[in-house]
Coordinates of C-alpha atoms in Angstrom, one line a residue:
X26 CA 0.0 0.0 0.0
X27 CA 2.6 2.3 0.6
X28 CA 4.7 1.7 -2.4
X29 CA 1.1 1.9 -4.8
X30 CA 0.8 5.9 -3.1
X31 CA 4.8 6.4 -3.3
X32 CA 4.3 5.8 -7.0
X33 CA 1.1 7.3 -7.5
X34 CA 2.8 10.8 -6.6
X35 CA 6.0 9.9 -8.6
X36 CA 4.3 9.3 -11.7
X37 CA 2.3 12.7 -11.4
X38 CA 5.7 14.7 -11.4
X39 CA 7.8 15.9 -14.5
X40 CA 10.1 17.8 -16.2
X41 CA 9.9 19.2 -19.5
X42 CA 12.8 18.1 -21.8
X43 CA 11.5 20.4 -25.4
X44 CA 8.7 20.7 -27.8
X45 CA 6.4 17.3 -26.8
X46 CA 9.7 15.8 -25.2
X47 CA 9.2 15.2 -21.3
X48 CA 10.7 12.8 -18.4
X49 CA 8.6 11.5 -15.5
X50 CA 10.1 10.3 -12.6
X51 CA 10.2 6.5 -12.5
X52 CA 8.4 4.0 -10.2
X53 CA 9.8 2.9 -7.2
X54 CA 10.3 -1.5 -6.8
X55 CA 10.2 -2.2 -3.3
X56 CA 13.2 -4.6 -2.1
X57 CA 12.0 -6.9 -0.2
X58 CA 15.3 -7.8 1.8
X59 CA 16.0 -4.3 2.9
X60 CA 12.2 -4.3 4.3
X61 CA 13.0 -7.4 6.3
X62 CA 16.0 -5.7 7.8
X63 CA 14.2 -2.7 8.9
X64 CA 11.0 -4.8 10.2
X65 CA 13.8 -6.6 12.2
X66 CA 15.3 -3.5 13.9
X67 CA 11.7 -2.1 14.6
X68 CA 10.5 -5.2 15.8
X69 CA 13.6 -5.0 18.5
X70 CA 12.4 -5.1 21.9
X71 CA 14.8 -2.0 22.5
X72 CA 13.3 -0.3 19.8
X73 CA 12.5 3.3 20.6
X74 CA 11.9 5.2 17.6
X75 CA 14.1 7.1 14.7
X76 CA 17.1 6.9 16.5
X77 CA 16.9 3.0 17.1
X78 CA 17.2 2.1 13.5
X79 CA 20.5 1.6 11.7
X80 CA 20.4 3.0 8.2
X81 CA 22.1 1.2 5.7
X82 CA 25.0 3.2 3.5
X83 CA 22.9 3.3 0.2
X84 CA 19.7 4.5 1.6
X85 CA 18.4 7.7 3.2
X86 CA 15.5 7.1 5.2
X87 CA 11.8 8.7 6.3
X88 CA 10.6 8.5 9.5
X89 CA 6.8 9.4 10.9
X90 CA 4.9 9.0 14.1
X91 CA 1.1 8.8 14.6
X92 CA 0.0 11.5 17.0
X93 CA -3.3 11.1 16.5
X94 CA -4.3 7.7 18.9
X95 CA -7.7 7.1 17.1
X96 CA -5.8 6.6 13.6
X97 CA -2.8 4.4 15.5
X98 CA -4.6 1.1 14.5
X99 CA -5.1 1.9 11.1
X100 CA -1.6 3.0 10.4
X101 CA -1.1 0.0 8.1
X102 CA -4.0 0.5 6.0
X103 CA -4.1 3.8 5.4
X104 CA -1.8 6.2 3.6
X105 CA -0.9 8.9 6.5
X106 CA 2.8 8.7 6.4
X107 CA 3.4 9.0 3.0
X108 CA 0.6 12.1 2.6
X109 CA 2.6 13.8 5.6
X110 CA 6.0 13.4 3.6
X111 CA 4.4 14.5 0.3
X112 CA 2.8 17.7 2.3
X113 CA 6.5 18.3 2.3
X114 CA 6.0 19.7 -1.6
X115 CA 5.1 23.2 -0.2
X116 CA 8.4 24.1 1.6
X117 CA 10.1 23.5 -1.9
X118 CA 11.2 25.6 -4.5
X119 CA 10.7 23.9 -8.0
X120 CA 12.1 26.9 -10.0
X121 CA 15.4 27.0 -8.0
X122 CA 16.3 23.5 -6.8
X123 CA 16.2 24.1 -3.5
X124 CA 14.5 23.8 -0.4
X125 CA 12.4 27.5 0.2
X126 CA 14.1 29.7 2.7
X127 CA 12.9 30.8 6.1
X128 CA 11.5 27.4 6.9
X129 CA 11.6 25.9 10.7
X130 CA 13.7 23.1 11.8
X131 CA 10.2 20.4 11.5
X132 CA 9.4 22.5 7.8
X133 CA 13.2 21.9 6.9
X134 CA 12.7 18.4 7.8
X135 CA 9.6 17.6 6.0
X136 CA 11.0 19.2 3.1
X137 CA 13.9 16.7 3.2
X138 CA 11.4 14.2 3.3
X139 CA 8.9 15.2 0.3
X140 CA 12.5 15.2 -1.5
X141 CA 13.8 11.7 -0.5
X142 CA 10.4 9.8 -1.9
X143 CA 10.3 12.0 -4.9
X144 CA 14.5 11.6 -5.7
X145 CA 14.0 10.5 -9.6
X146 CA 17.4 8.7 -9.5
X147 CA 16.2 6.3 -6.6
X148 CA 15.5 2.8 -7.8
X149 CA 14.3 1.0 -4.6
X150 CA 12.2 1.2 -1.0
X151 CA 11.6 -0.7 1.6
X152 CA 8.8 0.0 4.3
X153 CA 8.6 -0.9 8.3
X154 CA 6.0 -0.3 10.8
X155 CA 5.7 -0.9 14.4
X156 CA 2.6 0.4 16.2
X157 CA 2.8 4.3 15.6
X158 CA 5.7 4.2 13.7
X159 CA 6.7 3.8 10.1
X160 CA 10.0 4.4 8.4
X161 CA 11.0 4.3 4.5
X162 CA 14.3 3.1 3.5
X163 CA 15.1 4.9 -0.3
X164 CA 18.2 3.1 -1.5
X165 CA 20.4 2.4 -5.0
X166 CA 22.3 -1.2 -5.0
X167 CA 25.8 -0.3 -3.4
X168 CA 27.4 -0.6 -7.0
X169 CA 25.3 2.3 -8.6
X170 CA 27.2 5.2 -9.6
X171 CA 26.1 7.8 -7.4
X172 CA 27.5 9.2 -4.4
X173 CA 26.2 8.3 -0.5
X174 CA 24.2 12.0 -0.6
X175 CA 22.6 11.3 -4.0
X176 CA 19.1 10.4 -2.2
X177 CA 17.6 13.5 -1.5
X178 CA 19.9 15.4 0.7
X179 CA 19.7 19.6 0.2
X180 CA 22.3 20.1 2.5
X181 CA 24.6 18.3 -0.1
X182 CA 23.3 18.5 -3.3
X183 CA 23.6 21.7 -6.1
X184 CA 20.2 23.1 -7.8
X185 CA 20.9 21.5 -11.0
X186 CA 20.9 17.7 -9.1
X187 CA 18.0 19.0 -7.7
X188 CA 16.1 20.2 -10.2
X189 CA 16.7 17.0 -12.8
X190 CA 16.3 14.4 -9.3
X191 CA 13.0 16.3 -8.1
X192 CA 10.7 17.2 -10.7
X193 CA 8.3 19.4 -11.3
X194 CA 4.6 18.4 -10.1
X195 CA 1.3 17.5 -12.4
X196 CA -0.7 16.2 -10.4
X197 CA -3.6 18.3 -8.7
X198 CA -4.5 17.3 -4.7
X199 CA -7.1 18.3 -2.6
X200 CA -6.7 17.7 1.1
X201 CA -9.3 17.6 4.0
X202 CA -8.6 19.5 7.7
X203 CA -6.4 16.4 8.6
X204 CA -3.8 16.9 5.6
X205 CA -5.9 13.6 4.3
X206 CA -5.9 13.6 0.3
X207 CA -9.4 13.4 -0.8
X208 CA -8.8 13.7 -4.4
X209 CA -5.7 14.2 -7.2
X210 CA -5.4 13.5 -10.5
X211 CA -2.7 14.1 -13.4
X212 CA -3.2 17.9 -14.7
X213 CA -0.6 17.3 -17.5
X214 CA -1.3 14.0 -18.7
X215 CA -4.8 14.9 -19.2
X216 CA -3.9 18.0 -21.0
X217 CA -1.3 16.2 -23.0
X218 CA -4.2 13.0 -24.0
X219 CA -6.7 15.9 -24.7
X220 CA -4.7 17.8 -27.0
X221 CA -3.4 14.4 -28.8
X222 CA -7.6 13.7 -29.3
X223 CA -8.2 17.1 -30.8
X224 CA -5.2 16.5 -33.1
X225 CA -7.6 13.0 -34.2
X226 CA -10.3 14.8 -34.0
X227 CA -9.0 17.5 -36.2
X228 CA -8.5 15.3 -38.8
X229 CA -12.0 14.6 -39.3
X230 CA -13.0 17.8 -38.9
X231 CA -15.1 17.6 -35.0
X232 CA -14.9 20.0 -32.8
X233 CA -12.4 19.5 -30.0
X234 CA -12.9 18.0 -26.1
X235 CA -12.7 20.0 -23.3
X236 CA -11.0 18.1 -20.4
X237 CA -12.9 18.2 -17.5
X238 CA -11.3 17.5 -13.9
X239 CA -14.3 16.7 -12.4
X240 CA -14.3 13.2 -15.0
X241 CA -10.5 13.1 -14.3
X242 CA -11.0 13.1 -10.6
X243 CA -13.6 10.0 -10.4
X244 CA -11.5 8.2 -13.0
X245 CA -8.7 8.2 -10.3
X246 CA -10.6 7.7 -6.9
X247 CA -11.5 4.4 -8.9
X248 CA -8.1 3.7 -10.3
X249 CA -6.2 4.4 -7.0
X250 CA -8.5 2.2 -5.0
X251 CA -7.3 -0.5 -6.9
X252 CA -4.2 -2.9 -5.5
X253 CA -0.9 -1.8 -8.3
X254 CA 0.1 -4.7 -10.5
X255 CA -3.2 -6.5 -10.8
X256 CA -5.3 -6.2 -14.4
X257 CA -7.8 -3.1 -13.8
X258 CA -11.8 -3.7 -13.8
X259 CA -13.6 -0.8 -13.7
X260 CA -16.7 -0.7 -12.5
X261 CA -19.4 -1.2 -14.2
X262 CA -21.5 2.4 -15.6
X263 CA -24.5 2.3 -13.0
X264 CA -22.2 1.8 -10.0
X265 CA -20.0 5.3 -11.0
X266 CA -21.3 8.2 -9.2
X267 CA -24.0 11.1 -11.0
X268 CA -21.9 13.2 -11.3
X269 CA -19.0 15.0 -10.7
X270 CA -19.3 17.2 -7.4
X271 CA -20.6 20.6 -8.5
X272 CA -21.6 19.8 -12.2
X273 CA -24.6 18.1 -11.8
X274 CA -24.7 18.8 -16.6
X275 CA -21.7 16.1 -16.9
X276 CA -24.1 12.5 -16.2
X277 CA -20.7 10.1 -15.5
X278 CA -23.2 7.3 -16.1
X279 CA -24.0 8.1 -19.7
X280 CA -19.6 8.1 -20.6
X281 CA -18.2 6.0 -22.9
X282 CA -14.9 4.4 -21.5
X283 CA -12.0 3.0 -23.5
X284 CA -9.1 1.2 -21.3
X285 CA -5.5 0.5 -22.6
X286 CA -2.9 -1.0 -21.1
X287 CA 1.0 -1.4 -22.1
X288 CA 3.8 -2.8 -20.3
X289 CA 5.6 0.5 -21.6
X290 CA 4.9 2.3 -18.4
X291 CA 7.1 5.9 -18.6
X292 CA 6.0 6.0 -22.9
X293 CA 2.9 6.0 -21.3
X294 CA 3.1 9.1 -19.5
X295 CA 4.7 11.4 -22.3
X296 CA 4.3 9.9 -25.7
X297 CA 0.2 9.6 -25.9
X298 CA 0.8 5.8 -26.6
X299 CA -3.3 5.0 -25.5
X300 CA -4.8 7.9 -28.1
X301 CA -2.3 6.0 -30.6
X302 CA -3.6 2.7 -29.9
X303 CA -7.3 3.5 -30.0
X304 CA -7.3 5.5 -32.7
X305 CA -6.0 2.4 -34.7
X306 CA -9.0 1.0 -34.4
X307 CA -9.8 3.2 -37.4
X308 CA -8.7 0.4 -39.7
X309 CA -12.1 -1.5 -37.8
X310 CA -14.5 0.6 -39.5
X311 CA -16.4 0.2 -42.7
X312 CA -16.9 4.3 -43.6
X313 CA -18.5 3.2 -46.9
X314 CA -21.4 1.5 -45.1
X315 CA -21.2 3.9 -41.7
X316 CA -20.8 1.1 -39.2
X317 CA -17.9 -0.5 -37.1
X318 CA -16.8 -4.4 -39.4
X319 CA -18.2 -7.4 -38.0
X320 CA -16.5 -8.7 -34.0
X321 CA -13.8 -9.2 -32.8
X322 CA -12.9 -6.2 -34.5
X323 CA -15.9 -4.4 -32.9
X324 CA -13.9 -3.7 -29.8
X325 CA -11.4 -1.5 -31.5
X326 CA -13.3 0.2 -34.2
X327 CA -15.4 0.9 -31.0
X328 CA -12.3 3.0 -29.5
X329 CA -11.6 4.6 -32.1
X330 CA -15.3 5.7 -33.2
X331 CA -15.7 6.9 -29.4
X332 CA -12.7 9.1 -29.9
X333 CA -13.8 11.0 -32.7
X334 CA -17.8 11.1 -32.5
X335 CA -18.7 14.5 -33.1
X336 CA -21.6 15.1 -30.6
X337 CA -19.0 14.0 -27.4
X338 CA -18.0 17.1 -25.4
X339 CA -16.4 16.6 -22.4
X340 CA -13.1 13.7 -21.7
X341 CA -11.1 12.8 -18.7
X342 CA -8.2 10.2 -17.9
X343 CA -6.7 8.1 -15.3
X344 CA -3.6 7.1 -15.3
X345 CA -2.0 4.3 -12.9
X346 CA 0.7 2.3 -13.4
X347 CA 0.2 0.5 -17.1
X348 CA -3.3 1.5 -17.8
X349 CA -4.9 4.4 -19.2
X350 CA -8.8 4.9 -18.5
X351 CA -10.7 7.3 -19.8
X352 CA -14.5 8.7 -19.8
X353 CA -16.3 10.2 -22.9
X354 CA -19.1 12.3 -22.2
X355 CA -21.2 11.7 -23.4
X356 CA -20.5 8.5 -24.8
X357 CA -20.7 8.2 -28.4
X358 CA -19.7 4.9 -31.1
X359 CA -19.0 2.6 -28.1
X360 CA -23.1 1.8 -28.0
X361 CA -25.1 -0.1 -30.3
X362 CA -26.1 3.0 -32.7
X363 CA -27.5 3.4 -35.8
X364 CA -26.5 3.7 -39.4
X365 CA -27.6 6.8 -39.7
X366 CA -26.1 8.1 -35.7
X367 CA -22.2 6.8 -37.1
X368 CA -22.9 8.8 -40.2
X369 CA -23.7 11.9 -39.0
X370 CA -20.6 11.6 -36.1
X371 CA -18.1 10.2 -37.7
X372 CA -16.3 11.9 -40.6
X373 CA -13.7 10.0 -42.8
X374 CA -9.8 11.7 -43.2
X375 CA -10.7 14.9 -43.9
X376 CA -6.9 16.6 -43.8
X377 CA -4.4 15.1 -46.3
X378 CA -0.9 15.2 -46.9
X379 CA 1.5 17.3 -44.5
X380 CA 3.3 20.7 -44.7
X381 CA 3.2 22.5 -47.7
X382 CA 1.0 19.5 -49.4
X383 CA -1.7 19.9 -46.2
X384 CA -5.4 20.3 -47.5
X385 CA -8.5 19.6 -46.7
X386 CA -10.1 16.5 -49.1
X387 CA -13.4 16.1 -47.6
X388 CA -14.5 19.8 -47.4
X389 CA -13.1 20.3 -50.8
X390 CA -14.9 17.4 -52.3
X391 CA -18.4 18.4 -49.7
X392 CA -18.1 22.2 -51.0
X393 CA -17.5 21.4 -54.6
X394 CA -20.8 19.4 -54.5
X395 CA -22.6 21.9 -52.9
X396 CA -21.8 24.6 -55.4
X397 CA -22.7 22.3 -58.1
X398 CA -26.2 22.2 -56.6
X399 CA -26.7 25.2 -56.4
X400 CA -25.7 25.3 -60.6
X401 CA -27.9 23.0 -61.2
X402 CA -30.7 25.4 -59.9
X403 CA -29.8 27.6 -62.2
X404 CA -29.3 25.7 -65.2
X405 CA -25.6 25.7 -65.2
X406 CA -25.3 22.0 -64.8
X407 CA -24.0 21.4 -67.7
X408 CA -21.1 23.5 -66.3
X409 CA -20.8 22.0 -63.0
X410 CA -17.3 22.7 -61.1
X411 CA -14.3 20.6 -60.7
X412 CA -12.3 20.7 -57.7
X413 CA -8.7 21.3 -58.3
X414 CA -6.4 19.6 -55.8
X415 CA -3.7 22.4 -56.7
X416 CA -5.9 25.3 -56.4
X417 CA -6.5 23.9 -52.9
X418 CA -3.3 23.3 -51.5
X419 CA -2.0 26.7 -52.6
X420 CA -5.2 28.1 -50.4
X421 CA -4.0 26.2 -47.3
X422 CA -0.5 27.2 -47.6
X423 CA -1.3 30.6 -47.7
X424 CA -3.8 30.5 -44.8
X425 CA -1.3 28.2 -42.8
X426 CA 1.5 30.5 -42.8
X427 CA -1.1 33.2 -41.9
X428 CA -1.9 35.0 -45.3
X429 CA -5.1 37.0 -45.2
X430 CA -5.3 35.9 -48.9
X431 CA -6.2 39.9 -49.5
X432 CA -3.5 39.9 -52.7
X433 CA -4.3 38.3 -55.9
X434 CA -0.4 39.1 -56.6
X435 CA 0.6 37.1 -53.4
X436 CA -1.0 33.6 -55.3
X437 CA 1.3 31.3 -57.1
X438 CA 1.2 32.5 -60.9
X439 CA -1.0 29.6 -62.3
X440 CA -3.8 31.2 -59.8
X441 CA -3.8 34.6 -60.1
X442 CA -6.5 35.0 -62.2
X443 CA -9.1 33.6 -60.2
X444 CA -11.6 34.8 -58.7
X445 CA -11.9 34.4 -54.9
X446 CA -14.2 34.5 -51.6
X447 CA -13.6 34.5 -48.6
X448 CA -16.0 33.6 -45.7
X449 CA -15.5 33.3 -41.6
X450 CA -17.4 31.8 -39.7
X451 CA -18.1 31.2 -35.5
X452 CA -15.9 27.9 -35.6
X453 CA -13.7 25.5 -37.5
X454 CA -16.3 23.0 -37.0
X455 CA -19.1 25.4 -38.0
X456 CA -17.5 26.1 -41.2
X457 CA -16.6 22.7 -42.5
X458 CA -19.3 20.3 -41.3
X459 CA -22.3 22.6 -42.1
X460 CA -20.1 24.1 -45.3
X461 CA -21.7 27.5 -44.4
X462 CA -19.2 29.8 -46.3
X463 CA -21.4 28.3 -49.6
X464 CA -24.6 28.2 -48.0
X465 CA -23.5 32.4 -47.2
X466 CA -22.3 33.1 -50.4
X467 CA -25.3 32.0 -52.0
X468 CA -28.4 33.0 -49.8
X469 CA -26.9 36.7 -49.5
X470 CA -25.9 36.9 -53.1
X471 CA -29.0 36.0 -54.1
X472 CA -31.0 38.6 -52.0
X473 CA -28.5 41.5 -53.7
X474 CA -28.8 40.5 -57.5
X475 CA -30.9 41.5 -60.3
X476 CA -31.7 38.7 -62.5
X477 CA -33.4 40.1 -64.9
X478 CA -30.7 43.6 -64.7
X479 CA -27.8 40.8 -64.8
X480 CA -26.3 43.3 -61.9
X481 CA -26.5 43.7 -58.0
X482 CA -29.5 45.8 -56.5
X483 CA -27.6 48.2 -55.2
X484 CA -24.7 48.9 -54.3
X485 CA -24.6 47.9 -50.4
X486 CA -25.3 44.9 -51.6
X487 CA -22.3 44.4 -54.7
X488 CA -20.1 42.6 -53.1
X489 CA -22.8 39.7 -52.1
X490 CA -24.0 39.7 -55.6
X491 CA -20.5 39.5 -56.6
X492 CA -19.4 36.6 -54.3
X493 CA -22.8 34.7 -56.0
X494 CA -22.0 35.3 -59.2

């Protein structure tokens, strides 16, 4: 139980390495030798606290004793020792390496001891208790190449060791009026799996998640009430709570959940490996007929339609130890639906190619339609447009290196005799799904032109009639 929290709070801290590059501070193994040698000295009939146990030359060690008598018997099964160490976090200065300044002898000491369980270059633990007592043994094997102070000391240790060894936190705690944690979750790794959706989702033109904390703070409670090392089972929908305290709109019973797990534990952490492996589920699903292919590929066209259904809003992950869990609410392809329901909320690959070759297929293909129906209301279908695939990309480019497109002079040469509109709209999303820029064009064009003049109304109205013509 006490390793499972130690590594619960190491896996929520970080440091940022470069663009998308980060390093988490690895899980603790517990040695189960060293634990027998400090159960042995605590379980010495001469045994009469801290100064009674002999600390071996690789380790550092934590100490705590239970003040409060009513919690003394549930010491073993409870998390109190390593929450008091961890509350150790506020007397420490992230940004300089170093413990905070002006601290007391006892915040000076619990400071040492957030340190030692949070070292990134420790590799093993070992736990004792005795009655109100518990100590933590943080050791390397005697061969490793680091020196006896390289386990969490400040007095010994220069703000660059610091700063690489104790990194910067992710995870968000809420504690009751006993220092009790009564919630966390990881901040960053639910930004980070959020913003790897929206990239999916982007491609398929959906609009993106919002992360809620509220999802990502259930997901967890269940995850860290779980024994480490054993398969996860979540529970089932109707045994989750309503809702999230204080947003009574987010029903957790009516998410979707997808689950992954990977024996690649710190890739996990930084590298978005569960988005990746349910949004290969993609190759599951039969876009032609607007349904997920026949089981056992169910399961992962399932993930991926989840991922991307358009009318999902909210998302939240859990994170512990090899699995990822998260919540979709509200749930979308993950549900018996209909033809029709995957149709309308899944999109196929709407963005192709990359860089200067980046355009967007579906829309270009949906509005070139759309304009052809409208020429065939006016007899023009004889005439009916053909998309060019050039035209296109040279449009993108220009928009993606941030070209207001207000310069026919500015166009490559083969397009600088077109004609152009432009249209904006209230959203991405808005624009492309509903193909409103077309719908515009023509409705107020129409309104502003003179058929039987062959010219606009007036002339507030030119350059609608224009943009219809």
């Amino acid at each position: 139980m006490a390793l499972a929290r130690h590594n619960d709070f190491r896996e929520g801290h970080e440091n940022k390495l470069g663009e998308d590059k980060y390093a988490v501070t690895p899980l603790l193994i517990n040695d189960v030798a060293l634990a027998k040698k400090l159960q042995k000295q605590m379980d010495e009939t001469t045994f009469a606290g801290e100064s009674s146990i002999t600390v071996p030359p690789n380790c550092q060690m934590n100490y705590y004793e239970e003040k409060d008598v009513a919690l003394v018997s549930q010491l073993d099964k409870n998390h109190r020792a390593t929450e008091y160490w961890y509350g150790g976090r506020g007397h420490y200065d992230y940004d300089n390496g170093k413990l905070k300044s002006g601290l007391t002898t006892a915040e000076t000491k619990l400071g040492e001891q957030f340190t030692r369980m949070m070292w990134s270059s420790t590799m093993m633990v070992a736990f004792g208790i005795k009655k109100r007592h518990v100590a933590a043994w943080y050791c390397n094997p005697p061969q490793a190449p680091f020196n006896s102070n390289a386990y969490g000391v400040p007095t010994d240790q220069k703000a660059p060791t610091f700063k690489q060894n104790v990194m910067k936190p992710c995870v968000v705690v809420s504690t009751d009026s006993k220092g009790q944690i009564t919630y966390m979750y990881n901040k960053c790794f639910n930004d980070r799996e959020t913003k790897a959706h929206n990239a999916k989702r982007a491609i398929h033109v959906v609009e993106k998640l919002t992360n809620n904390a509220g999802i990502a703070r259930e997901i967890q409670k269940i995850l860290n009430g779980m024994p480490r090392g054993e398969p996860v089972a979540m529970p089932t929908a109707s045994k989750r709570p309503v809702s999230p305290p204080g947003e009574d709109q987010i029903k957790l019973r009516d998410c979707g959940e997808s689950v992954f797990t990977t024996a690649n534990v710190l890739k996990l952490l930084t590298d978005s490996l569960a988005t990746e492996g349910w949004y290969a589920g993609i190759a599951m699903y039969d876009f032609d007929n607007h349904r997920p292919r026949s089981p056992p590929d169910r399961k992962y066209s399932d993930q991926f339609t989840q991922m991307v259904w358009a009318s999902t809003k909210h998302i939240g992950f859990g994170v512990r130890g090899d699995t990822v869990v998260a919540w979709y609410c509200s749930k979308g392809g993950n549900t018996p639906r209909t033809a029709s329901q995957f149709q309308q909320n899944v999109n196929p690959i709407c963005i192709t190619g990359t860089g200067d070759q980046r355009w967007y297929s579906c829309y270009n293909k949906k509005a070139t339609e759309r304009h052809n129906r409208y020429r065939i209301v006016h007899g023009t279908e004889s005439t009916g447009f053909t998309n060019d695939e050039g035209a296109a990309k040279a449009i993108q480019k220009m928009l993606d290196a941030g070209d207001l497109m207000n310069s026919a002079a500015d166009r490559p040469a083969a397009y600088r005799s077109c004609g152009q509109n432009k249209f904006t709209g209230s959203s991405n999303y808005n624009v492309i799904s509903t193909d409103a820029a077309t719908d515009k064009w023509y409705d107020d064009g129409k309104r502003h032109y003179n058929f039987q003049g062959g010219k606009p109304k007036t002339d507030a109205g030119k350059i609608s009639a224009l943009r219809f013509t």
